mmCIF file of C-alpha atoms in Angstrom:
data_model
loop_
_atom_site.group_PDB
_atom_site.id
_atom_site.type_symbol
_atom_site.label_atom_id
_atom_site.label_comp_id
_atom_site.label_asym_id
_atom_site.label_seq_id
_atom_site.Cartn_x
_atom_site.Cartn_y
_atom_site.Cartn_z
ATOM 1 C CA MET S 1 -21.860 1.831 22.099
ATOM 2 C CA PRO S 2 -18.617 3.043 23.144
ATOM 3 C CA PRO S 3 -15.741 3.994 20.710
ATOM 4 C CA ILE S 4 -13.450 0.852 19.493
ATOM 5 C CA TRP S 5 -10.421 2.186 21.716
ATOM 6 C CA LEU S 6 -12.522 1.748 24.866
ATOM 7 C CA SER S 7 -13.766 -1.691 24.051
ATOM 8 C CA ILE S 8 -10.254 -2.834 23.206
ATOM 9 C CA ALA S 9 -9.090 -1.026 26.517
ATOM 10 C CA ARG S 10 -9.763 -3.794 28.814
ATOM 11 C CA TYR S 11 -6.182 -5.305 28.529
ATOM 12 C CA PRO S 12 -2.892 -3.275 29.537
ATOM 13 C CA SER S 13 -1.767 -0.730 27.164
ATOM 14 C CA PRO S 14 1.870 -1.607 26.046
ATOM 15 C CA ASP S 15 1.551 0.940 23.087
ATOM 16 C CA HIS S 16 4.864 2.453 23.513
ATOM 17 C CA TRP S 17 7.057 -0.606 23.217
ATOM 18 C CA PRO S 18 6.810 -1.260 19.463
ATOM 19 C CA LEU S 19 7.909 2.038 19.022
ATOM 20 C CA CYS S 20 11.231 1.122 20.635
ATOM 21 C CA LEU S 21 11.353 -1.782 18.625
ATOM 22 C CA LEU S 22 10.860 0.168 15.426
ATOM 23 C CA LEU S 23 13.538 2.506 16.306
ATOM 24 C CA ALA S 24 15.992 -0.434 16.717
ATOM 25 C CA LEU S 25 15.080 -1.558 13.122
ATOM 26 C CA ALA S 26 15.679 1.868 12.090
ATOM 27 C CA VAL S 27 19.092 2.054 13.583
ATOM 28 C CA LYS S 28 19.623 -1.302 12.028
ATOM 29 C CA LEU S 29 18.652 -0.248 8.741
ATOM 30 C CA SER S 30 20.217 3.173 8.371
ATOM 31 C CA ARG S 31 23.806 2.258 10.021
ATOM 32 C CA ARG S 32 26.182 -0.683 9.869
ATOM 33 C CA VAL S 33 25.294 -2.073 13.483
ATOM 34 C CA ASP S 34 27.922 -4.962 13.067
ATOM 35 C CA ASP S 35 30.791 -2.398 12.475
ATOM 36 C CA ASP S 36 29.640 0.675 14.396
ATOM 37 C CA VAL S 37 29.987 0.379 18.127
ATOM 38 C CA ALA S 38 27.723 3.279 18.804
ATOM 39 C CA ALA S 39 24.957 2.139 16.379
ATOM 40 C CA TYR S 40 25.153 -1.421 18.181
ATOM 41 C CA ARG S 41 24.771 0.416 21.403
ATOM 42 C CA TRP S 42 21.757 2.350 20.122
ATOM 43 C CA ALA S 43 20.133 -0.701 18.598
ATOM 44 C CA THR S 44 20.728 -2.730 21.883
ATOM 45 C CA ALA S 45 19.355 0.367 24.260
ATOM 46 C CA PHE S 46 16.270 0.323 22.016
ATOM 47 C CA LEU S 47 15.774 -3.420 22.220
ATOM 48 C CA VAL S 48 16.395 -3.516 26.001
ATOM 49 C CA LEU S 49 14.017 -0.467 26.514
ATOM 50 C CA GLY S 50 11.113 -1.900 24.545
ATOM 51 C CA ALA S 51 11.423 -5.408 26.006
ATOM 52 C CA SER S 52 11.594 -3.864 29.305
ATOM 53 C CA LEU S 53 8.578 -1.582 28.807
ATOM 54 C CA TYR S 54 6.540 -4.506 27.534
ATOM 55 C CA TYR S 55 7.653 -6.784 30.296
ATOM 56 C CA GLY S 56 7.012 -4.331 32.879
ATOM 57 C CA VAL S 57 3.299 -3.667 31.878
ATOM 58 C CA GLN S 58 2.629 -7.214 31.374
ATOM 59 C CA VAL S 59 3.796 -8.144 35.054
ATOM 60 C CA PHE S 60 2.449 -5.206 36.954
ATOM 61 C CA ALA S 61 -0.969 -4.966 35.101
ATOM 62 C CA VAL S 62 -1.878 -8.372 34.243
ATOM 63 C CA GLU S 63 -0.069 -10.769 36.732
ATOM 64 C CA ALA S 64 -0.069 -8.461 39.827
ATOM 65 C CA ALA S 65 -3.749 -8.084 39.761
ATOM 66 C CA SER S 66 -4.200 -10.908 41.860
ATOM 67 C CA GLN S 67 -2.106 -9.488 44.863
ATOM 68 C CA ASP S 68 -3.793 -7.198 47.013
ATOM 69 C CA TYR S 69 -0.727 -4.997 47.658
ATOM 70 C CA LEU S 70 0.110 -4.801 44.122
ATOM 71 C CA ALA S 71 -3.339 -3.877 42.701
ATOM 72 C CA GLY S 72 -2.391 -0.184 42.296
ATOM 73 C CA PHE S 73 -0.252 -0.946 39.661
ATOM 74 C CA GLY S 74 -3.134 -2.700 37.723
ATOM 75 C CA LYS S 75 -5.187 0.313 37.957
ATOM 76 C CA ILE S 76 -2.434 2.495 36.857
ATOM 77 C CA PHE S 77 -1.485 0.274 33.834
ATOM 78 C CA THR S 78 -4.567 -0.911 32.765
ATOM 79 C CA SER S 79 -6.172 1.309 29.883
ATOM 80 C CA ASN S 80 -9.953 0.624 30.960
ATOM 81 C CA SER S 81 -9.269 2.339 33.898
ATOM 82 C CA ASN S 82 -7.471 5.358 32.501
ATOM 83 C CA PRO S 83 -8.659 5.694 28.964
ATOM 84 C CA THR S 84 -7.473 9.376 28.485
ATOM 85 C CA VAL S 85 -3.875 8.314 29.414
ATOM 86 C CA ALA S 86 -4.287 5.464 26.941
ATOM 87 C CA LEU S 87 -5.609 7.435 24.264
ATOM 88 C CA ILE S 88 -2.624 10.003 24.632
ATOM 89 C CA ILE S 89 -0.129 7.005 24.613
ATOM 90 C CA MET S 90 -1.674 5.889 21.471
ATOM 91 C CA TRP S 91 -1.683 8.950 19.504
ATOM 92 C CA ILE S 92 2.005 9.757 20.720
ATOM 93 C CA SER S 93 2.840 6.311 19.536
ATOM 94 C CA LEU S 94 1.013 6.596 16.362
ATOM 95 C CA ALA S 95 2.922 9.803 15.486
ATOM 96 C CA GLY S 96 6.150 8.299 16.516
ATOM 97 C CA VAL S 97 5.680 5.428 14.091
ATOM 98 C CA THR S 98 4.640 7.775 11.149
ATOM 99 C CA VAL S 99 7.752 9.928 11.665
ATOM 100 C CA ILE S 100 9.774 6.750 11.746
ATOM 101 C CA ALA S 101 8.287 5.148 8.896
ATOM 102 C CA GLY S 102 8.357 8.274 6.880
ATOM 103 C CA TRP S 103 12.117 8.770 7.521
ATOM 104 C CA LEU S 104 12.782 5.222 6.418
ATOM 105 C CA PHE S 105 10.767 5.727 3.404
ATOM 106 C CA VAL S 106 12.577 8.773 2.386
ATOM 107 C CA ARG S 107 15.962 7.159 3.331
ATOM 108 C CA ALA S 108 15.026 3.918 1.095
ATOM 109 C CA LEU S 109 13.868 6.442 -1.641
ATOM 110 C CA GLN S 110 17.374 8.447 -1.565
ATOM 111 C CA SER S 111 19.370 5.051 -1.503
ATOM 112 C CA ALA S 112 17.635 3.636 -4.629
ATOM 113 C CA ASN S 113 17.869 6.952 -6.403
ATOM 114 C CA ARG S 114 21.633 7.016 -5.687
ATOM 115 C CA THR S 115 22.058 3.478 -6.535
ATOM 116 C CA MET S 116 20.189 3.999 -9.862
ATOM 117 C CA THR S 117 22.292 7.127 -10.604
ATOM 118 C CA GLN S 118 25.644 4.838 -9.993
ATOM 119 C CA ARG S 119 24.127 2.258 -12.604
ATOM 120 C CA LEU S 120 23.209 4.875 -15.069
ATOM 121 C CA ALA S 121 26.492 6.875 -15.107
ATOM 122 C CA PRO S 122 28.770 3.949 -16.468
ATOM 123 C CA SER S 123 26.253 3.324 -19.206
ATOM 124 C CA LYS S 124 26.307 6.887 -20.604
ATOM 125 C CA SER S 125 30.187 6.994 -20.558
ATOM 126 C CA THR S 126 30.431 3.640 -22.314
ATOM 127 C CA SER S 127 27.703 4.928 -25.069
ATOM 128 C CA GLN S 128 29.746 8.038 -25.512
ATOM 129 C CA THR S 129 33.288 6.238 -25.908
ATOM 130 C CA ALA S 130 31.841 4.027 -28.384
ATOM 131 C CA ALA S 131 30.449 6.725 -30.527
ATOM 132 C CA GLU S 132 33.971 8.544 -30.763
ATOM 133 C CA PRO S 133 35.836 7.450 -33.819
ATOM 134 C CA THR S 134 39.435 6.014 -33.074
ATOM 135 C CA PRO S 135 42.264 8.078 -34.363
ATOM 136 C CA ALA S 136 44.267 6.568 -37.650
ATOM 137 C CA THR S 137 47.757 5.115 -37.086
ATOM 138 C CA LEU S 138 50.187 5.434 -39.519
#
């Protein structure tokens, strides 16, 4: 019995476009896309790149297979004809997703710690001022 990735490999391999969409999400979560023009451009570029990669594979591998003069594209972009390339793309995408998800997790953890520190700081100062005696007036 062949490995699971070879049995799934009958379909086109657009494994790299979700990585672009995850990068766009990371930009949106880490920067203010509505206010920062550079962040907006990065997020838009990742969305356009991810959509283009998905659309290109879909058109040239699936739809072009019925055309004789475009059949070469189907052989290049279909993962059952190139399982080694598909496996390499899968591992690169998996490593990219792991790095981006880890970075987002660390960033969220730091943000939560910073928010908790800001919430705890005023409660400590108010408890100290309440314990101080007020001076007597004459």
